[in-house]
mmCIF file of C-alpha atoms in Angstrom:
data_model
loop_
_atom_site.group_PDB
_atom_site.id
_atom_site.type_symbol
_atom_site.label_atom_id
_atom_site.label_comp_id
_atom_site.label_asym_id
_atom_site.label_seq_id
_atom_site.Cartn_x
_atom_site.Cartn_y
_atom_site.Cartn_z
ATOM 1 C CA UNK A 1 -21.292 -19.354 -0.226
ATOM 2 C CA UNK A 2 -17.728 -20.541 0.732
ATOM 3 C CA UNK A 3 -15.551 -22.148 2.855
ATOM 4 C CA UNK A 4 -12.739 -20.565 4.602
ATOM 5 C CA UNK A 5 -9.000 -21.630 5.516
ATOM 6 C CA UNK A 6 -10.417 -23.550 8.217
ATOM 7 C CA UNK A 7 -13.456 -25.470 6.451
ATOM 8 C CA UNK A 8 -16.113 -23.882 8.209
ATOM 9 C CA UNK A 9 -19.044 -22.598 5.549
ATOM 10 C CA UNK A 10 -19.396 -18.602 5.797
ATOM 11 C CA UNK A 11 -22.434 -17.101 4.059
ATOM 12 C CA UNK A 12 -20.868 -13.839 2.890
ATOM 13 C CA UNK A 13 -23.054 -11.689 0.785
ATOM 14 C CA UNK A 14 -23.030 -11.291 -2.635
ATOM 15 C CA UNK A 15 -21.956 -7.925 -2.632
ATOM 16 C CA UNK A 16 -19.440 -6.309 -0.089
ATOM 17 C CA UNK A 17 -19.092 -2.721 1.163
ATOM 18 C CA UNK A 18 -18.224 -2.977 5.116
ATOM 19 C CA UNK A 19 -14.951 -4.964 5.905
ATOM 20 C CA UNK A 20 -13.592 -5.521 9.559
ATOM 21 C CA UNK A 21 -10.460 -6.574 10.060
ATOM 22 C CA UNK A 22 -8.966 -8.197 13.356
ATOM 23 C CA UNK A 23 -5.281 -8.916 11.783
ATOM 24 C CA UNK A 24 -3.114 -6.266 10.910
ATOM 25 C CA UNK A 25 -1.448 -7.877 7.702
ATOM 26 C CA UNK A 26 -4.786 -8.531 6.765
ATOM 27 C CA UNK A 27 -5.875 -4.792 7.320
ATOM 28 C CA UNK A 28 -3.095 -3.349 4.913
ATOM 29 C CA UNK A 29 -4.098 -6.193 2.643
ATOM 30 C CA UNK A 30 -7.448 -4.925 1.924
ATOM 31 C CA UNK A 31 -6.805 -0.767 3.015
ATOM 32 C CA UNK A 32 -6.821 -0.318 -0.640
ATOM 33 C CA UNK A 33 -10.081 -1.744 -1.606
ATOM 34 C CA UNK A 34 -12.188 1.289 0.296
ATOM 35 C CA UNK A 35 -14.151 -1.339 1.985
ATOM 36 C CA UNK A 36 -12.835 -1.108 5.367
ATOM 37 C CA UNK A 37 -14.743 0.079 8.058
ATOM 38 C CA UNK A 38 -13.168 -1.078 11.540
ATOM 39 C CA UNK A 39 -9.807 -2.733 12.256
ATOM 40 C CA UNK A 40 -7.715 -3.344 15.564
ATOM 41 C CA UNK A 41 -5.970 -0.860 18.169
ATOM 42 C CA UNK A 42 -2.831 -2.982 16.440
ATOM 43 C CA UNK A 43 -3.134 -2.177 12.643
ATOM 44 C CA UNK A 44 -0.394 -0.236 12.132
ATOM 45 C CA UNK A 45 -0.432 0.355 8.275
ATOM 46 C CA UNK A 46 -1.125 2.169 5.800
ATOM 47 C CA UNK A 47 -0.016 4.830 8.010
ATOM 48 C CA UNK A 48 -3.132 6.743 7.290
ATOM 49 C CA UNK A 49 -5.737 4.370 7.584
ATOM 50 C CA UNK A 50 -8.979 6.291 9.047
ATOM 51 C CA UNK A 51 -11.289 3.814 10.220
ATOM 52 C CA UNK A 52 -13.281 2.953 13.689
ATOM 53 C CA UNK A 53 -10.905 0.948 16.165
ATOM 54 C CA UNK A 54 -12.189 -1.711 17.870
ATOM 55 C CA UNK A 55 -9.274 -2.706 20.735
ATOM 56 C CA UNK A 56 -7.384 -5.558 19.979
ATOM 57 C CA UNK A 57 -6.965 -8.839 18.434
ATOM 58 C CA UNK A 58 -7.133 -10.621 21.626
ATOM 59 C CA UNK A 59 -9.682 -8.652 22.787
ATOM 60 C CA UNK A 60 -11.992 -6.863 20.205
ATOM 61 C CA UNK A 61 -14.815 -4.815 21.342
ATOM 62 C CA UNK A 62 -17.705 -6.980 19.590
ATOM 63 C CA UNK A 63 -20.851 -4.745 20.583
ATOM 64 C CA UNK A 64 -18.324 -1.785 18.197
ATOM 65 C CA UNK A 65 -17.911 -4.599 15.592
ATOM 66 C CA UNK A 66 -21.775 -5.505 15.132
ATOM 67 C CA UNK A 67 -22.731 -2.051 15.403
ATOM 68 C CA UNK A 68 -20.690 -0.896 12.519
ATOM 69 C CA UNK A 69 -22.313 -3.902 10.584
ATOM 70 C CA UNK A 70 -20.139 -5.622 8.669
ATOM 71 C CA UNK A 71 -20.655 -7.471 5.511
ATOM 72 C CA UNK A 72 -17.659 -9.629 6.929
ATOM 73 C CA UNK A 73 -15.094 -10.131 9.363
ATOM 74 C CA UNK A 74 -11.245 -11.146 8.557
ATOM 75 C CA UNK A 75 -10.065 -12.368 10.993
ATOM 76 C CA UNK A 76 -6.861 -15.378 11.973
ATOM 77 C CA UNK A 77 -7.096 -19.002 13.474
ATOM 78 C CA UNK A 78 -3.590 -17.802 14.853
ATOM 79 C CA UNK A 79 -3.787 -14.477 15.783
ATOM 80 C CA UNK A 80 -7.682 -14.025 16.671
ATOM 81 C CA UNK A 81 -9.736 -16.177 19.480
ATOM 82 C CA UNK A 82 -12.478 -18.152 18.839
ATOM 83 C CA UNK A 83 -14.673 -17.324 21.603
ATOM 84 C CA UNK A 84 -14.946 -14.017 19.686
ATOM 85 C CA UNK A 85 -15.294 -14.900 16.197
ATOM 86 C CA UNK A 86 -18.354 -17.729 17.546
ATOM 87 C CA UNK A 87 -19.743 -14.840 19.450
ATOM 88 C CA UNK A 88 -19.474 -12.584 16.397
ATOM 89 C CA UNK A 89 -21.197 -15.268 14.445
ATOM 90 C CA UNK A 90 -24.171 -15.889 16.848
ATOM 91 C CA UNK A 91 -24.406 -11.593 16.154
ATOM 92 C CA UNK A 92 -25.331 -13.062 12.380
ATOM 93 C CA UNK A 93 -22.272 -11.226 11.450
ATOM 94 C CA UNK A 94 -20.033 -13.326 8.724
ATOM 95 C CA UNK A 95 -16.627 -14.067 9.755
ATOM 96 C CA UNK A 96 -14.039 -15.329 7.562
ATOM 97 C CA UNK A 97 -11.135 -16.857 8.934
ATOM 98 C CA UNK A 98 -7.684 -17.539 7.463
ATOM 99 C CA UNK A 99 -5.069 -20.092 8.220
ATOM 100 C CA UNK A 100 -1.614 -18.937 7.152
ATOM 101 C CA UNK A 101 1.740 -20.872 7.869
ATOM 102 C CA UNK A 102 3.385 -20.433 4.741
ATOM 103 C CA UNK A 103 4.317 -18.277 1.758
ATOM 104 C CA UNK A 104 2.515 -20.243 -0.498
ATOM 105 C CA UNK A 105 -0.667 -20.676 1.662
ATOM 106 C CA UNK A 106 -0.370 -16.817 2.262
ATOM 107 C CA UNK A 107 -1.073 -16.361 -1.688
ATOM 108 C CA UNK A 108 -3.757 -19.116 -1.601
ATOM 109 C CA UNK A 109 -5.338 -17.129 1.090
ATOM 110 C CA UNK A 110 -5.438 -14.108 0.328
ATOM 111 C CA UNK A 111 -6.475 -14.652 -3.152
ATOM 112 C CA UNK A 112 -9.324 -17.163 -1.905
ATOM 113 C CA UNK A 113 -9.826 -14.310 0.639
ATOM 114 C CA UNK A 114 -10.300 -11.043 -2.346
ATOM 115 C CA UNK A 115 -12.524 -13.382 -4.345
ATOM 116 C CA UNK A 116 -14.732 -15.104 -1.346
ATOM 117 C CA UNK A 117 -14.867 -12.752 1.467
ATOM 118 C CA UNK A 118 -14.452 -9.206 0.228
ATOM 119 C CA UNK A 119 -15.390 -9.902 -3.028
ATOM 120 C CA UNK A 120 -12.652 -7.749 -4.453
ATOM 121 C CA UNK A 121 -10.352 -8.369 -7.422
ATOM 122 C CA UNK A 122 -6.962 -9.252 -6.786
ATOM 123 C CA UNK A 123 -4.932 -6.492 -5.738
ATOM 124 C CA UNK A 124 -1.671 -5.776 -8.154
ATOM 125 C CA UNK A 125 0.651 -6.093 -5.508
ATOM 126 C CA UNK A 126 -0.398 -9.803 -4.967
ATOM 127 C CA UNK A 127 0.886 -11.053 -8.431
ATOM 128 C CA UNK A 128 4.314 -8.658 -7.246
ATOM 129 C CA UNK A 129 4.861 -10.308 -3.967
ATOM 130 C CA UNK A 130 4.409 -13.899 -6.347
ATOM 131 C CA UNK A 131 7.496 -12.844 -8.630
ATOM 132 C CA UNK A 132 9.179 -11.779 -5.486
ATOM 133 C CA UNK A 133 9.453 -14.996 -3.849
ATOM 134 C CA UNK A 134 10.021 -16.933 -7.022
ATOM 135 C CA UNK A 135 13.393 -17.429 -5.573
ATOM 136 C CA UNK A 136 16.235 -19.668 -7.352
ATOM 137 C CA UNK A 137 17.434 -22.281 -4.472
ATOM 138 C CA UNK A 138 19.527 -20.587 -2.031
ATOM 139 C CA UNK A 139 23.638 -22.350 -1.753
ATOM 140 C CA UNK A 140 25.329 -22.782 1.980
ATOM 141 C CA UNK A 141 22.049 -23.173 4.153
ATOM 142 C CA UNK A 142 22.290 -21.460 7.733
ATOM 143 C CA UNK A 143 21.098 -22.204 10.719
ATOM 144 C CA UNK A 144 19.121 -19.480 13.154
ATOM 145 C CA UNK A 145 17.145 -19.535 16.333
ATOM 146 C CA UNK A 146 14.606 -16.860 16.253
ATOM 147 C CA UNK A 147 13.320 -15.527 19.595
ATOM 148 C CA UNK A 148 9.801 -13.574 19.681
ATOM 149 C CA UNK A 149 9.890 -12.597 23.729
ATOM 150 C CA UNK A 150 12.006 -12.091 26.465
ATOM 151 C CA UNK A 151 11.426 -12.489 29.980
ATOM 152 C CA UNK A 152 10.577 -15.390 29.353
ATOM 153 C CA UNK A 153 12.424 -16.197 26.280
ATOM 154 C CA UNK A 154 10.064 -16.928 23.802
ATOM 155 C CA UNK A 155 11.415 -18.467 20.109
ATOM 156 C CA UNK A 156 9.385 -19.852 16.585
ATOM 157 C CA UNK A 157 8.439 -23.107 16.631
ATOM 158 C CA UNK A 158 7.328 -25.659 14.193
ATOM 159 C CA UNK A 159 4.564 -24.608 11.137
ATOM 160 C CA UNK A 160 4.924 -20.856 11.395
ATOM 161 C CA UNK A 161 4.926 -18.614 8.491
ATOM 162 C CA UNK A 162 7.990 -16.465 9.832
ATOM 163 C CA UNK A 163 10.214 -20.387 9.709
ATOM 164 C CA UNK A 164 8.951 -20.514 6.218
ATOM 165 C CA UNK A 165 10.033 -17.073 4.910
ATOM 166 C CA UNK A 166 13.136 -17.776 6.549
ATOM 167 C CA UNK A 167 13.341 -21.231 4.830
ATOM 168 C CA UNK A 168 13.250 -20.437 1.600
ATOM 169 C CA UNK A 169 15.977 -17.357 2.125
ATOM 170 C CA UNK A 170 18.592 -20.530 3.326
ATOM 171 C CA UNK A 171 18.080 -20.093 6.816
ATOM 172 C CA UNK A 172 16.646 -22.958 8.928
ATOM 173 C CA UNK A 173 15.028 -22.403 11.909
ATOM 174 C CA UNK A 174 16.542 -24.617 15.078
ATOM 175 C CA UNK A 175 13.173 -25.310 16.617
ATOM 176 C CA UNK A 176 10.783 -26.198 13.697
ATOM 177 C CA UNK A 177 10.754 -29.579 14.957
ATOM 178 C CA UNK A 178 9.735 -28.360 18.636
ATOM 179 C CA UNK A 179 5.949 -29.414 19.421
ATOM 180 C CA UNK A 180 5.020 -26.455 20.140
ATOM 181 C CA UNK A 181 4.698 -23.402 17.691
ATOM 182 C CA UNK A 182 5.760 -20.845 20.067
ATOM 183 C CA UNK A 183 8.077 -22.233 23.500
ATOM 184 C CA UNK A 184 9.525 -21.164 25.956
ATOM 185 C CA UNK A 185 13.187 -21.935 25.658
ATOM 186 C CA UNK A 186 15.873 -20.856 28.927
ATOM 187 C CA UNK A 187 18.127 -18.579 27.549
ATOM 188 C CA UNK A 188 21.133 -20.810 28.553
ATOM 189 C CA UNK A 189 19.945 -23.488 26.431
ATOM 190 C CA UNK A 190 19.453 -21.058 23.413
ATOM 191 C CA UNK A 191 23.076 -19.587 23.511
ATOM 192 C CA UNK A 192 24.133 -23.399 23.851
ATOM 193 C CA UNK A 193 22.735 -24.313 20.571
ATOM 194 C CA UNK A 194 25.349 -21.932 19.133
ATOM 195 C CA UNK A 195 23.375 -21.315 15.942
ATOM 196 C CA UNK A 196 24.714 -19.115 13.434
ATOM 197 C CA UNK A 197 21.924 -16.534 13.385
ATOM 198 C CA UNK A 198 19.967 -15.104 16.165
ATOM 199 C CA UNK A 199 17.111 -13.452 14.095
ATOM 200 C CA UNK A 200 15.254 -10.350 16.486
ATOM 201 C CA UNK A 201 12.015 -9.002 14.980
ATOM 202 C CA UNK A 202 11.039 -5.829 16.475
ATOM 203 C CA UNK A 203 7.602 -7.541 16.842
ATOM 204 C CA UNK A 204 6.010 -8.426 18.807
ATOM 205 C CA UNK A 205 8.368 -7.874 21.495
ATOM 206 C CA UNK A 206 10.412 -4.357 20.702
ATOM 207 C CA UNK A 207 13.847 -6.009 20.355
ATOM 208 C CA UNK A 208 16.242 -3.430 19.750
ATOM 209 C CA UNK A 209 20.044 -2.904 19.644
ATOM 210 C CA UNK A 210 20.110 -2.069 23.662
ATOM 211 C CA UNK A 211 17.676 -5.316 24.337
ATOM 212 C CA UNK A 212 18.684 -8.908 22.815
ATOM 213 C CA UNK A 213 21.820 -8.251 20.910
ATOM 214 C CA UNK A 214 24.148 -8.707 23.677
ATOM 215 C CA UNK A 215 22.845 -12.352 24.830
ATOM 216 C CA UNK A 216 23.903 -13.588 21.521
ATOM 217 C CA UNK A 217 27.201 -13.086 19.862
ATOM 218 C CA UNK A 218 26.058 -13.100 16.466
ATOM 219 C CA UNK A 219 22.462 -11.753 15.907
ATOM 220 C CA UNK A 220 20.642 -9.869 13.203
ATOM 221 C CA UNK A 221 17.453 -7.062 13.982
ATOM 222 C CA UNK A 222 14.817 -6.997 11.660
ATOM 223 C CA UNK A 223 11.554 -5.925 10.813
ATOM 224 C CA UNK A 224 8.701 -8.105 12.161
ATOM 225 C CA UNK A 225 6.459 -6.957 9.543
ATOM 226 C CA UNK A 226 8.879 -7.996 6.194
ATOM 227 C CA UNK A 227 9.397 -11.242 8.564
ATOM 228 C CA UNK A 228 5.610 -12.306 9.971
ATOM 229 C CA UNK A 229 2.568 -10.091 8.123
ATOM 230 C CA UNK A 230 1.336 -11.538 5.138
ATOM 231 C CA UNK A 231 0.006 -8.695 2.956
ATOM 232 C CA UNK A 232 1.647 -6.094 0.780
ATOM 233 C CA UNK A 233 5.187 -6.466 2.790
ATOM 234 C CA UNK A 234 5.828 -9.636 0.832
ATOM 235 C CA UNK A 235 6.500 -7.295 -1.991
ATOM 236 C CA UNK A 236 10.102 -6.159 -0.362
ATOM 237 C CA UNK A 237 9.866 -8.672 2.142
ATOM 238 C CA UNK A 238 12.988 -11.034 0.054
ATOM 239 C CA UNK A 239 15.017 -8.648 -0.616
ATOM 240 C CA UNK A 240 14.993 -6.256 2.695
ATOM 241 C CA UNK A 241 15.235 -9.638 4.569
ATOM 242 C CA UNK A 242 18.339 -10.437 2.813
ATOM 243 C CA UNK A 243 20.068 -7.677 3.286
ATOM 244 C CA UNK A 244 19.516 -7.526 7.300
ATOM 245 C CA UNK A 245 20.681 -11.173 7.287
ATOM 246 C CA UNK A 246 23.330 -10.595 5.111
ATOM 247 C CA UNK A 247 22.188 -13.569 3.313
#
């Protein structure tokens, strides 16, 4: 028995076969162990992952997930709602949770994750992504607003993993002080801000070099996944990164 990111005591058994995942960073962070049995509409990679979808992480189909009986559920305080994970629980299905916000807690996680919930050894690439981001301090720091929507204009807040990744590249994220992790800015007030970066993901929203370049005059598109999943990415995630930010 073992407690997850967010403290709450999941009795997982002592030998695991049948994974779920509701997170796609977490799905291509256990693909590799064979175990997985059911993942999202929205887990994208590996590319060839064969398993039973089970709609999406907002909105999972939870009679699919019990009846492919689990030995556990992954799922995301962030990304996954806890109506669903309670109602998967009162199923007597064991659902692990994870709370990431920042590189470091990412490895903490997942490792705590392997050992306690899929009962796995660590994965190879885990110990990679570690050397990865043992990054020497970066010199002239930047500044960067980072938008996540349009229509409204949505940007990264405060205590998100994508501001840390972007943190420890030299790039400081204009709203990490806002209160909230994920606002709603005008668009008028982000071009006043006049940062030096406009980061766009191409997740969730698609931006692209027809939509969000020209509000900003000096932006930079990336992938969401080297930028927000935690999971095998974090392998090429510094380096990629770098080079689309010119850092």
């Amino acid at each position: 028995m073992a407690f997850d990111d967010t403290g709450v005591e999941v009795r997982v058994p002592s030998t695991v076969d049948r994974v779920v995942s509701l997170v796609p960073s977490l799905t291509e962070s256990v693909a590799a162990t064979g175990k997985l049995v059911g993942a999202t509409d929205w887990c994208s990679h590996p590319a060839d992952l064969d398993v039973v979808r089970v709609r999406g992480t907002k909105n999972p189909d939870l009679d699919r997930i019990v009846a492919l009986r689990p030995d556990v559920v992954l799922a995301n305080a962030e990304e996954n709602r806890e109506p669903d994970l309670q109602a998967l629980r009162e199923a007597g299905v064991a659902v692990w949770v994870t709370r990431i916000e920042t590189v470091e807690a990412a490895f903490t996680s997942l490792g705590r994750m392997f050992e306690h919930a899929c009962r796995s050894p660590e994965p190879a690439w885990l110990d990679r992504a570690r050397q990865a981001w043992d990054l020497p301090e970066p010199g002239a720091r930047r500044t960067a607003i980072i938008p996540i929507w349009r229509r409204p204009w949505m940007v990264v807040g405060r205590d998100t993993f994508t501001g840390d990744v972007l943190r420890r590249l030299g790039v400081d994220n204009l709203y990490a002080g806002h209160p909230e992790r994920y606002p709603k800015i005008p668009l008028d007030e982000l071009v006043a801000r006049n940062p030096d970066l406009v980061v766009l993901p191409d997740e969730p929203y698609a931006f692209n070099e027809h939509d969000g370049p020209e509000c900003f005059a000096r932006s930079a598109l990336v992938s969401g996944r080297l930028l927000t999943w935690y999971g095998p990415s974090m392998v090429e995630a510094p380096a990629a990164l770098r080079d689309s930010l010119r850092l």
